[in-house]
C-alpha positions as semicolon CSV with decimal commas, in nm:
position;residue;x (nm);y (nm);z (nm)
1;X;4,986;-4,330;-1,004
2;X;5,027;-4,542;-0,695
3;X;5,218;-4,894;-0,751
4;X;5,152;-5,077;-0,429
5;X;5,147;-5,458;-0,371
6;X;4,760;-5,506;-0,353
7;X;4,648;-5,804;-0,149
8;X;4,396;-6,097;-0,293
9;X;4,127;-5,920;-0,035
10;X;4,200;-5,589;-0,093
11;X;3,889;-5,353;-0,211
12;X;3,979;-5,201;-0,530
13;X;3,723;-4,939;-0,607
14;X;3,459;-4,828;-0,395
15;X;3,208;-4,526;-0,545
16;X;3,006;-4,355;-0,352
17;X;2,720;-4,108;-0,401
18;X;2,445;-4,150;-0,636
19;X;2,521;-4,095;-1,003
20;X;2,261;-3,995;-1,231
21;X;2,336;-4,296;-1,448
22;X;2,468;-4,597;-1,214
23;X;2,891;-4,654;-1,274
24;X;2,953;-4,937;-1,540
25;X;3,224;-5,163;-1,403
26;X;3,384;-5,257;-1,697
27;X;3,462;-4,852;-1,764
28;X;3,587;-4,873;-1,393
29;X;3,844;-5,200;-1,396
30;X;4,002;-4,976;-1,709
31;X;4,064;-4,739;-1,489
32;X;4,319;-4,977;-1,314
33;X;4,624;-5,109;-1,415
34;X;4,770;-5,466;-1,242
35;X;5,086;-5,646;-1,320
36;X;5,369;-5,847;-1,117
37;X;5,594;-5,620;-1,185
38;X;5,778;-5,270;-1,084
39;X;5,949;-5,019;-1,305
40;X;6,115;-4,655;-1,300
41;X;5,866;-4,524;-1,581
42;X;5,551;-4,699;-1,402
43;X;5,645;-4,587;-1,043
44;X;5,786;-4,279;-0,945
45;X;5,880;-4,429;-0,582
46;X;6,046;-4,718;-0,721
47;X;6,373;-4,559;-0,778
48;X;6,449;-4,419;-0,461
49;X;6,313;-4,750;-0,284
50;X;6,571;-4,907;-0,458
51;X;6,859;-4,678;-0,380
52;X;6,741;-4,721;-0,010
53;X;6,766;-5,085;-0,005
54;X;7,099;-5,043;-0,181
55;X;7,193;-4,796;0,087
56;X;7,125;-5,038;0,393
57;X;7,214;-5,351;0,251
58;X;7,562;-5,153;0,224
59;X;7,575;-5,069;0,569
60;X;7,460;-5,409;0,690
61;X;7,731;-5,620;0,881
62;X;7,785;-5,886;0,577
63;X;7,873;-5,607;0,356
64;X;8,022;-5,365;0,571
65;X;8,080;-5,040;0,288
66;X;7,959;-4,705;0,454
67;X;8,130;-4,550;0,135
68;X;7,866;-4,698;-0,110
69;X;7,596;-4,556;0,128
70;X;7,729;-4,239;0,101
71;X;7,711;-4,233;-0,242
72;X;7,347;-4,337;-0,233
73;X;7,263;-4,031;-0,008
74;X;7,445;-3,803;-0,241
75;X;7,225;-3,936;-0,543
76;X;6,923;-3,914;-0,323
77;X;6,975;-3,572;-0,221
78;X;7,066;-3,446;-0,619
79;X;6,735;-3,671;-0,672
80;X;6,563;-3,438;-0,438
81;X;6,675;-3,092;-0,503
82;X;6,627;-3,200;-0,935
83;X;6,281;-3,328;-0,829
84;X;6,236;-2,968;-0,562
85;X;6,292;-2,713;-0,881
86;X;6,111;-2,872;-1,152
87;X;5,759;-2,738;-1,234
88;X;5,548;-3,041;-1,163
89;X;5,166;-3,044;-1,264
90;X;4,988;-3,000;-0,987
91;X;5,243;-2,856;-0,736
92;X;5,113;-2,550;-0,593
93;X;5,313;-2,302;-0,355
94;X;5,092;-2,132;-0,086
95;X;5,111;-1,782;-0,132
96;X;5,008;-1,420;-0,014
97;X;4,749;-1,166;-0,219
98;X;5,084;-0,998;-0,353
99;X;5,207;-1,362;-0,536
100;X;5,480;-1,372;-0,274
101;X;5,524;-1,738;-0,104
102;X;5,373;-1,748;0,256
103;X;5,634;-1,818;0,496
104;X;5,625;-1,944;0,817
105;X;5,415;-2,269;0,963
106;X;5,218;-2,387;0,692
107;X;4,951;-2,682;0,749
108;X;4,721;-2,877;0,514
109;X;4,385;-2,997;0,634
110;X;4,084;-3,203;0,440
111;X;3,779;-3,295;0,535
112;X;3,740;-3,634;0,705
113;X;3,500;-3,902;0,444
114;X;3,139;-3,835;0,550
Protein backbone atom coordinates (compact mmCIF):
# COMPACT_ATOMS: atom_id res chain seq x y z
CA UNK A 1 0.00 0.00 0.00
CA UNK A 2 1.64 3.18 -1.21
CA UNK A 3 -0.45 6.56 -0.52
CA UNK A 4 1.35 9.11 -2.63
CA UNK A 5 -0.06 12.37 -4.11
CA UNK A 6 -0.46 11.16 -7.81
CA UNK A 7 -0.29 13.92 -10.39
CA UNK A 8 -3.20 14.57 -13.23
CA UNK A 9 -0.32 13.09 -15.78
CA UNK A 10 0.91 10.51 -13.86
CA UNK A 11 0.81 6.79 -15.53
CA UNK A 12 -1.11 4.62 -13.31
CA UNK A 13 -0.66 1.11 -14.51
CA UNK A 14 1.50 -0.02 -17.11
CA UNK A 15 1.51 -4.14 -17.93
CA UNK A 16 3.86 -5.56 -19.72
CA UNK A 17 4.44 -8.96 -21.33
CA UNK A 18 1.98 -10.81 -23.28
CA UNK A 19 -0.85 -12.47 -21.37
CA UNK A 20 -2.52 -15.35 -22.74
CA UNK A 21 -5.83 -13.54 -22.46
CA UNK A 22 -5.22 -9.58 -22.95
CA UNK A 23 -5.68 -7.56 -19.16
CA UNK A 24 -9.34 -6.16 -18.81
CA UNK A 25 -9.06 -2.61 -17.51
CA UNK A 26 -11.93 -2.42 -15.57
CA UNK A 27 -10.42 -5.59 -13.32
CA UNK A 28 -7.22 -3.32 -13.31
CA UNK A 29 -8.68 0.38 -12.09
CA UNK A 30 -10.12 -2.05 -9.04
CA UNK A 31 -6.98 -2.75 -8.30
CA UNK A 32 -6.46 0.99 -7.30
CA UNK A 33 -7.74 2.93 -4.72
CA UNK A 34 -7.91 7.14 -5.09
CA UNK A 35 -9.23 9.60 -2.63
CA UNK A 36 -8.25 13.28 -1.33
CA UNK A 37 -7.51 12.15 1.64
CA UNK A 38 -4.74 10.57 4.19
CA UNK A 39 -5.25 8.37 7.19
CA UNK A 40 -3.25 6.20 9.89
CA UNK A 41 -5.21 2.89 8.88
CA UNK A 42 -4.81 3.69 4.96
CA UNK A 43 -1.08 4.72 5.17
CA UNK A 44 1.43 3.28 7.20
CA UNK A 45 3.88 6.42 6.52
CA UNK A 46 1.37 8.85 7.43
CA UNK A 47 1.95 8.75 11.07
CA UNK A 48 5.44 9.30 11.33
CA UNK A 49 5.20 12.10 8.50
CA UNK A 50 3.13 13.73 10.78
CA UNK A 51 5.18 13.47 13.92
CA UNK A 52 8.06 14.86 11.67
CA UNK A 53 6.30 17.90 10.66
CA UNK A 54 5.27 18.25 14.29
CA UNK A 55 8.89 17.81 15.21
CA UNK A 56 10.26 20.74 12.93
CA UNK A 57 7.55 23.03 13.08
CA UNK A 58 8.59 22.83 16.95
CA UNK A 59 11.99 23.68 16.38
CA UNK A 60 11.24 26.40 13.86
CA UNK A 61 12.05 30.06 15.05
CA UNK A 62 8.15 31.12 15.49
CA UNK A 63 7.71 28.35 17.85
CA UNK A 64 10.90 27.96 19.39
CA UNK A 65 10.13 24.43 21.80
CA UNK A 66 13.14 21.93 21.37
CA UNK A 67 11.31 20.08 24.32
CA UNK A 68 8.24 19.10 22.14
CA UNK A 69 10.78 17.80 19.52
CA UNK A 70 12.25 15.73 21.86
CA UNK A 71 9.30 14.16 22.69
CA UNK A 72 8.56 13.46 19.03
CA UNK A 73 11.96 11.61 18.67
CA UNK A 74 11.24 9.59 21.73
CA UNK A 75 7.80 8.43 20.15
CA UNK A 76 9.55 7.89 16.90
CA UNK A 77 12.19 5.81 18.23
CA UNK A 78 9.46 3.52 20.58
CA UNK A 79 7.61 3.66 17.01
CA UNK A 80 10.65 2.06 15.58
CA UNK A 81 11.91 -0.50 17.94
CA UNK A 82 7.60 -1.67 18.35
CA UNK A 83 7.59 -1.69 14.51
CA UNK A 84 11.66 -3.62 14.56
CA UNK A 85 10.24 -6.76 16.82
CA UNK A 86 6.96 -7.42 15.42
CA UNK A 87 6.63 -10.35 12.94
CA UNK A 88 5.54 -8.54 9.82
CA UNK A 89 4.35 -10.59 6.67
CA UNK A 90 6.81 -10.54 4.43
CA UNK A 91 9.90 -9.52 6.50
CA UNK A 92 12.56 -11.92 5.96
CA UNK A 93 16.02 -12.04 7.92
CA UNK A 94 19.00 -13.21 5.75
CA UNK A 95 20.38 -16.11 7.23
CA UNK A 96 23.12 -18.95 7.18
CA UNK A 97 22.40 -22.95 6.28
CA UNK A 98 22.37 -23.41 10.24
CA UNK A 99 19.08 -20.76 10.63
CA UNK A 100 21.50 -18.39 12.32
CA UNK A 101 21.18 -14.57 11.00
CA UNK A 102 24.11 -13.62 8.60
CA UNK A 103 26.04 -10.92 10.04
CA UNK A 104 28.17 -8.60 8.64
CA UNK A 105 27.62 -6.29 5.24
CA UNK A 106 24.54 -7.35 3.84
CA UNK A 107 23.33 -5.89 0.29
CA UNK A 108 20.14 -6.32 -1.78
CA UNK A 109 20.29 -6.30 -5.53
CA UNK A 110 17.35 -6.77 -8.39
CA UNK A 111 17.45 -6.95 -11.71
CA UNK A 112 17.19 -3.69 -13.67
CA UNK A 113 13.40 -3.69 -16.00
CA UNK A 114 14.35 -5.32 -19.31
Amino acid sequence: MRCEPLPRSAVLLEVHGEPRTPPQPRRLAGTVALGAERTVERDAAFAPRVLAGVAAQALSSAVNDPTIAVQVLQHGDAFLHAVGRSWLRGRHVLGEADGEPRTGAARMTSAPPS
